[in-house]
mmCIF file of C-alpha atoms in Angstrom:
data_model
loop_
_atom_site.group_PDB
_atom_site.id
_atom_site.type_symbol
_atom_site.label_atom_id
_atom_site.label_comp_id
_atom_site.label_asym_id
_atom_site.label_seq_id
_atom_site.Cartn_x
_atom_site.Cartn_y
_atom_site.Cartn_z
ATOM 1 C CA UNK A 1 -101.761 94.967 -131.148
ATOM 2 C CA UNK A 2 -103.969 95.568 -127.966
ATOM 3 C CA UNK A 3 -102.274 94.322 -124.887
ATOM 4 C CA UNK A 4 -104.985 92.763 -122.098
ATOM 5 C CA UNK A 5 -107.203 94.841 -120.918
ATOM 6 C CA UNK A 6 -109.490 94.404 -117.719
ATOM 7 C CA UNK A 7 -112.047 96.515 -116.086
ATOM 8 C CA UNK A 8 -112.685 98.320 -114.249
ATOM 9 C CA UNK A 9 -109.441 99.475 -112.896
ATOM 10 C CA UNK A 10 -110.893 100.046 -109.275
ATOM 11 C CA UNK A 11 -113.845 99.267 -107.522
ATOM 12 C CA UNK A 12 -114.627 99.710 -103.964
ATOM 13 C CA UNK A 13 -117.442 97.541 -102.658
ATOM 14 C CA UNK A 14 -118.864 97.181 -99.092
ATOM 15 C CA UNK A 15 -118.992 93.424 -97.106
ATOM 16 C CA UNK A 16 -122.170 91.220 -98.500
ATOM 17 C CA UNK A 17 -122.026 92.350 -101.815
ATOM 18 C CA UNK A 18 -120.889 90.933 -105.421
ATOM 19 C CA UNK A 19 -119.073 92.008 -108.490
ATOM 20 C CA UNK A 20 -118.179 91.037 -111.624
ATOM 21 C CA UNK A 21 -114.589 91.909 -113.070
ATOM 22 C CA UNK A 22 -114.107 91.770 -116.777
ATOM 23 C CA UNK A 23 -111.134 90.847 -119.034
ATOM 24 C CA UNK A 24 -110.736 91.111 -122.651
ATOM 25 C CA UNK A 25 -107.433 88.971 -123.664
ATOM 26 C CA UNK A 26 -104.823 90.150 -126.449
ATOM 27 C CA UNK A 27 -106.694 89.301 -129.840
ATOM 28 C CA UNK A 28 -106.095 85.754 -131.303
ATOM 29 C CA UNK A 29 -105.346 84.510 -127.588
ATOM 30 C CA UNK A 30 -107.850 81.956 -126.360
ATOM 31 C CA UNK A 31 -106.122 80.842 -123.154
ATOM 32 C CA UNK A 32 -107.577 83.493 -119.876
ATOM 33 C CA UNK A 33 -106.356 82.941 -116.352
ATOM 34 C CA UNK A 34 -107.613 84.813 -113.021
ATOM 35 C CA UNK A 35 -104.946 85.286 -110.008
ATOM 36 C CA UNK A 36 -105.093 87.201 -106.861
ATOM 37 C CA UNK A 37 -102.845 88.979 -105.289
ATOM 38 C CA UNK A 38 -102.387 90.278 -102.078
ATOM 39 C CA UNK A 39 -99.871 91.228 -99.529
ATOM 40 C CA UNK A 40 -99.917 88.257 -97.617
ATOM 41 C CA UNK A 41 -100.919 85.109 -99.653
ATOM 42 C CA UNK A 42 -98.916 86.561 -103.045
ATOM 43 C CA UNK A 43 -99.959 85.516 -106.183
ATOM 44 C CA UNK A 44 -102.443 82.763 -106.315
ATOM 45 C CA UNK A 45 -103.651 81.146 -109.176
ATOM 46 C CA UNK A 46 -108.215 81.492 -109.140
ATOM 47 C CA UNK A 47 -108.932 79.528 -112.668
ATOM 48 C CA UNK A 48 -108.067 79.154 -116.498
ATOM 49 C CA UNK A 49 -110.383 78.822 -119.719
ATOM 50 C CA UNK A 50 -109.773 78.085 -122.929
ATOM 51 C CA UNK A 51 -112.102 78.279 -125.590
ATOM 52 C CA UNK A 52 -114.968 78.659 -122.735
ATOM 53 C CA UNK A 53 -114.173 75.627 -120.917
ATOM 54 C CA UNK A 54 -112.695 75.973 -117.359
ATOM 55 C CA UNK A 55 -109.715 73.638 -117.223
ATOM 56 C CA UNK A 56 -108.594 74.192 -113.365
ATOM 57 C CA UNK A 57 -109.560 75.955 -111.079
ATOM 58 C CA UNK A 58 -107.819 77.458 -107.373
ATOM 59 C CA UNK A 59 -108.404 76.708 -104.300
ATOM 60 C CA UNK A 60 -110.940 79.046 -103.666
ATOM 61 C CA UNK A 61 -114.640 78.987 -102.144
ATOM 62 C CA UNK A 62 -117.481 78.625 -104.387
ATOM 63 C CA UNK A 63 -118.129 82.369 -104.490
ATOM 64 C CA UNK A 64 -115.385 82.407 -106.909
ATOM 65 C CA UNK A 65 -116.922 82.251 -109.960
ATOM 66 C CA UNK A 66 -115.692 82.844 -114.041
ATOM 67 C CA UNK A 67 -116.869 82.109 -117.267
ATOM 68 C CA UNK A 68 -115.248 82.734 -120.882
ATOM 69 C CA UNK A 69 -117.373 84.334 -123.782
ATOM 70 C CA UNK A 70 -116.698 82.634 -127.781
ATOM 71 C CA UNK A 71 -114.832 86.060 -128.254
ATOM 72 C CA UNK A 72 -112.635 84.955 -125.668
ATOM 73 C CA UNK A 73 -113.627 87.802 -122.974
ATOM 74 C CA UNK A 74 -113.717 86.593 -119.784
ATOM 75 C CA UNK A 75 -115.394 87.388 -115.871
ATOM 76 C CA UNK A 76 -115.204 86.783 -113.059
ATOM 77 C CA UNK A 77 -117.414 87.209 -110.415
ATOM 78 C CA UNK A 78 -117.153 87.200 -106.599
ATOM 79 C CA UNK A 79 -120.709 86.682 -104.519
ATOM 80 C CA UNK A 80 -121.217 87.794 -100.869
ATOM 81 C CA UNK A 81 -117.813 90.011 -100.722
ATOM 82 C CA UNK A 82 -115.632 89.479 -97.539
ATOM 83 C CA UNK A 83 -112.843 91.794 -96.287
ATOM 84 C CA UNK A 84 -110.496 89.685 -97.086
ATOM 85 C CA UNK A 85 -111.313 89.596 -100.823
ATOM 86 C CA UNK A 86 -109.609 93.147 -101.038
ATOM 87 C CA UNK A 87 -106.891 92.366 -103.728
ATOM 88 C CA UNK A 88 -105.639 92.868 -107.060
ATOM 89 C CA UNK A 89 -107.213 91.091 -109.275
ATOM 90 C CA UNK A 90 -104.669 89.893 -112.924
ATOM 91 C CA UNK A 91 -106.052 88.200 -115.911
ATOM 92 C CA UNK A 92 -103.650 86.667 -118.300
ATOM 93 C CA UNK A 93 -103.766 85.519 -121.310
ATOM 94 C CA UNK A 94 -101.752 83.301 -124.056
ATOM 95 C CA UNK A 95 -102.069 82.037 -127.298
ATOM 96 C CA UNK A 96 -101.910 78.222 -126.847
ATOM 97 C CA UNK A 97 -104.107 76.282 -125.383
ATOM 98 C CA UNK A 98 -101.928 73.235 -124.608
ATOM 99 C CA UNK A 99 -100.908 73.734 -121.250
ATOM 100 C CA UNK A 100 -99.374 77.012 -119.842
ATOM 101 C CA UNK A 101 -95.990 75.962 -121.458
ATOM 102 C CA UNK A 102 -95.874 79.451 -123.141
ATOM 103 C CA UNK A 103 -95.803 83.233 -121.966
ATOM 104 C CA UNK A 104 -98.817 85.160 -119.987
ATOM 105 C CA UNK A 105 -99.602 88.692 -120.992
ATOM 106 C CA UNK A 106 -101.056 90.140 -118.148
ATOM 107 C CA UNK A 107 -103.703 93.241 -118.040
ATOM 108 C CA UNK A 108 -102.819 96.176 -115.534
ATOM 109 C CA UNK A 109 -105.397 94.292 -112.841
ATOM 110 C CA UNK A 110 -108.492 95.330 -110.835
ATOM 111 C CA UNK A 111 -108.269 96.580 -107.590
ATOM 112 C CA UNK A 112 -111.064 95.416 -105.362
ATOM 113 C CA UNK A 113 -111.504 97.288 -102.018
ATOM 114 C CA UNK A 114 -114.036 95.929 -99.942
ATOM 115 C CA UNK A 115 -115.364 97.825 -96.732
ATOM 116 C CA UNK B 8 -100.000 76.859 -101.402
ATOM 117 C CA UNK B 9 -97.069 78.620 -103.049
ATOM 118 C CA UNK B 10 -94.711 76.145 -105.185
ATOM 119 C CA UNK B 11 -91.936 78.432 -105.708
ATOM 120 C CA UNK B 12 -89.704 80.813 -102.904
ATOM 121 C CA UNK B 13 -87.887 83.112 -103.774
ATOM 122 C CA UNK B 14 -84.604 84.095 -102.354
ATOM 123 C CA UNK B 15 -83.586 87.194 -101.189
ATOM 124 C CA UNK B 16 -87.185 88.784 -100.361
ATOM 125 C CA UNK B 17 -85.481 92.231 -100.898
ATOM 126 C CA UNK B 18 -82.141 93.184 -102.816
ATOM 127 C CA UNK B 19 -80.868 96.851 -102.735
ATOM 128 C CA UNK B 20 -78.132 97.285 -105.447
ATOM 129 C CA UNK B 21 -76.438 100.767 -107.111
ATOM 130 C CA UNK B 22 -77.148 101.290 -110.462
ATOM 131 C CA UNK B 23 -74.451 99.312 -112.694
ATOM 132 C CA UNK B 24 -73.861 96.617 -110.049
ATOM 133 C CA UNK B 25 -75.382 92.804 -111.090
ATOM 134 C CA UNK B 26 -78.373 91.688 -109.293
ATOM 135 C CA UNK B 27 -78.901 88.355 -108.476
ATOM 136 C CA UNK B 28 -81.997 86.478 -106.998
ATOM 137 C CA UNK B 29 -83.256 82.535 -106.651
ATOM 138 C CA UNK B 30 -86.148 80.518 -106.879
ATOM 139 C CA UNK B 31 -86.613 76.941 -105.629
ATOM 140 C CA UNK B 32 -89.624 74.952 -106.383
ATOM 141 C CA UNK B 33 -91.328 71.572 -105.007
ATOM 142 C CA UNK B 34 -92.830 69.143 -107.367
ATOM 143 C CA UNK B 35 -91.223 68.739 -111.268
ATOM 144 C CA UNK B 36 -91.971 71.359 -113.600
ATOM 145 C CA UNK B 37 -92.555 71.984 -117.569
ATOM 146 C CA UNK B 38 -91.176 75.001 -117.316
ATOM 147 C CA UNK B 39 -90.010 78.009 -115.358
ATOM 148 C CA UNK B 40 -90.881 81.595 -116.131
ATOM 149 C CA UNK B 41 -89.602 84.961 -114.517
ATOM 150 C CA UNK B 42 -91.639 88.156 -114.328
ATOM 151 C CA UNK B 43 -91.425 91.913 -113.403
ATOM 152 C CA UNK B 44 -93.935 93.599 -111.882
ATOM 153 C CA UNK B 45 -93.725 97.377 -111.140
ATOM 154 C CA UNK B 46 -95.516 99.020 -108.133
ATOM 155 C CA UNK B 47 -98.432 96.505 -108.281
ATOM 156 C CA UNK B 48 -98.941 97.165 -111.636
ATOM 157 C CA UNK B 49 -99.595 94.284 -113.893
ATOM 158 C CA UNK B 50 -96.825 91.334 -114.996
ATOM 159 C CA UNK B 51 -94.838 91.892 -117.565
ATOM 160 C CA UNK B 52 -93.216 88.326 -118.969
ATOM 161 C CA UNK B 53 -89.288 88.022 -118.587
ATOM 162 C CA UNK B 54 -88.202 85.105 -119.883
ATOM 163 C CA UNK B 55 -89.221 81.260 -120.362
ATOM 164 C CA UNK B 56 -87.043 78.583 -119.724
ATOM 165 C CA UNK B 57 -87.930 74.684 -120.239
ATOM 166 C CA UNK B 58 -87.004 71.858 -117.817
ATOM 167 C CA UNK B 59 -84.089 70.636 -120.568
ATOM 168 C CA UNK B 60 -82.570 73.598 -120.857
ATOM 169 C CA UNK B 61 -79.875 74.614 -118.401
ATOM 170 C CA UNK B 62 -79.330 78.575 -119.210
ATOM 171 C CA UNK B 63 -80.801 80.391 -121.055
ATOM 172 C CA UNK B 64 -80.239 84.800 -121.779
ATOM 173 C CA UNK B 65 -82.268 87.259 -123.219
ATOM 174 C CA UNK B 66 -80.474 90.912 -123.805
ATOM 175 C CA UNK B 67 -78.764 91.905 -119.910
ATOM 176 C CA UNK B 68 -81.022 88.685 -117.959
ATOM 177 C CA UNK B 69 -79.225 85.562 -117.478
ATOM 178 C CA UNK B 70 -81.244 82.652 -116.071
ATOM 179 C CA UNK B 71 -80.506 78.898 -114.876
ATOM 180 C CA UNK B 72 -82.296 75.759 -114.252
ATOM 181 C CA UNK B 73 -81.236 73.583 -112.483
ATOM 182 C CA UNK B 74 -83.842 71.027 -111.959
ATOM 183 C CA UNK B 75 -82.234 68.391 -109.714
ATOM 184 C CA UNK B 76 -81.783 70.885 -107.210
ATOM 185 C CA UNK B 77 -84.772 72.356 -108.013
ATOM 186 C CA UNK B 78 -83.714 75.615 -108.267
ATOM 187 C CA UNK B 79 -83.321 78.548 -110.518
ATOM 188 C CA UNK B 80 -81.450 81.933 -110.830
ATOM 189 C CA UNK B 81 -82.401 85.166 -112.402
ATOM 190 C CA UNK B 82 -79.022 87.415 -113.246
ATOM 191 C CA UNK B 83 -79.607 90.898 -113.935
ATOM 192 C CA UNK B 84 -76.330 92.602 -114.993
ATOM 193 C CA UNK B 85 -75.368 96.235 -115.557
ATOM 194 C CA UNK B 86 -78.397 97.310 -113.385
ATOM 195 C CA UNK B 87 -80.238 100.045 -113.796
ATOM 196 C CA UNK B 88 -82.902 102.307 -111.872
ATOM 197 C CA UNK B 89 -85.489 101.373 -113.828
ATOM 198 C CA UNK B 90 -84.768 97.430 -113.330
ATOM 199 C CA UNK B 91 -86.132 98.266 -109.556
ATOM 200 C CA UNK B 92 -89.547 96.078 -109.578
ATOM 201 C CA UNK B 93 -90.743 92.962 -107.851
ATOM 202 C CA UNK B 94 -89.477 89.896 -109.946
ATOM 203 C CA UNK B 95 -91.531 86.400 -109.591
ATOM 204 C CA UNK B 96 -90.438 82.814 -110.954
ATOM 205 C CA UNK B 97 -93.210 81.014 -112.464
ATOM 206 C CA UNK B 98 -93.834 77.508 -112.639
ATOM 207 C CA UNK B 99 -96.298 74.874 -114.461
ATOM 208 C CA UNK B 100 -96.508 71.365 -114.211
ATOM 209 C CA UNK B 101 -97.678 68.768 -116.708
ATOM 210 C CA UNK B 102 -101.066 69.855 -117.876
ATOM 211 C CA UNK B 103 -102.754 71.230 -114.798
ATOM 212 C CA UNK B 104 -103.170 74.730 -116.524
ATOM 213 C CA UNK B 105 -102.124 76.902 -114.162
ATOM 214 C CA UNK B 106 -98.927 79.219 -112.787
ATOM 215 C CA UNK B 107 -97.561 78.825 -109.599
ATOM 216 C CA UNK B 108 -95.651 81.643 -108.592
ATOM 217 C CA UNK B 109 -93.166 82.065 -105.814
ATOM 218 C CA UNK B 110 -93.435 85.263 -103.137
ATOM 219 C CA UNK B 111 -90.897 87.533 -105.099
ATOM 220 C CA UNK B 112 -87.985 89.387 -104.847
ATOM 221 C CA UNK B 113 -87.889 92.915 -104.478
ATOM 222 C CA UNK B 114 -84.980 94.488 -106.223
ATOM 223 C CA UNK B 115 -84.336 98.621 -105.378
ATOM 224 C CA UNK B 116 -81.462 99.757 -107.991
ATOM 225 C CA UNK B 117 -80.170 102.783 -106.099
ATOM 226 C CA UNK B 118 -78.992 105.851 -108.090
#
């Protein structure tokens, strides 16, 4: 079985500018999550969907932004790029949707310059 | 905000020796998870344990719970090189849908 996959693997982007990061979850899973990481704040949790509803979401800005296809793909997208959005970006996924009671399969992560 | 910390932020161990690390959390859990995560690579899941269970063991990882004192352990035994990784606890509370994991420990299994 396919693990999670996300793309692309890097992207470099300059201040001002937006992008959209993609993740396909491990087939059958409807559950997708979105965390940062970086250096200094660690892991922190962006939002979750299940079956293309947003359950929670971080505490992010607004330019933070997701949304989860019926196939279960999911993006994210980050508007009007700051410096400090340079990160790696994880999706997860699992196969329940009842809480997060179970184990995340995580993709290999985008990593987001921004100049 | 962070709800776990992990405890020691770096471990250096030789290869064979048991490494040990901790995580305490803040508010009551569902459950506790540990993970490995290799040179910024992606997570790879270690091992799940639920607020009534007390230990739990899965192959050469030991883990407790100990959720009066908040706390939990992650026991690697007989370590080896390639058990040197960043390792993060995990937690989720009731229904809120999301992971909260603690800063991580960063084990180097020395040769």
């Amino acid at each position: 079985k396919a693990g999670v996959t996300q793309t692309p693997r890097y992207l470099i982007k300059t201040r001002g500018q937006q992008v959209t990061l993609s993740c396909s979850p491990i087939s059958g899973h409807r559950s997708v999550s979105w965390y940062q990481q970086t250096p200094g704040q660690g892991l922190q949790f962006l939002f979750e969907y299940f079956s293309e509803t947003q359950r929670n979401k971080g505490n992010f800005p607004g330019r933070f932004s997701g949304r989860q296809f019926s196939n279960s793909r999911s993006e994210m997208n980050v508007s009007t790029l700051e410096l400090g959005d340079s990160a790696l970006y994880l999706c997860a996924s699992s196969l329940w949707g009842g809480g997060l009671s179970y184990e995340q399969y995580f993709g290999p992560g985008t990593r987001l310059t921004v100049t | 905000s962070q709800q776990g910390e992990e405890d020691p932020q770096a471990l250096s161990i030789q290869e064979g020796e048991n490494a040990t690390m901790n995580c305490s959390y803040k508010t009551s859990i569902n459950n506790l998870q540990w993970y490995r995560q290799n040179s910024g690579r992606g997570l790879v899941h270690l091992i799940l344990i639920r607020s009534n269970e007390r230990e739990k063991h899965s192959g050469r990882l030991r883990v407790t719970l100990d959720t009066s004192k908040k706390s939990s352990s992650l026991l690697i035994t007989a370590s080896r090189a390639a058990d040197t990784a960043s390792y993060f606890c995990a937690t989720d509370a009731s229904n809120d849908y999301k992971l909260s994991f603690g800063a991580g420990t960063t084990v180097t299994v020395r040769a």
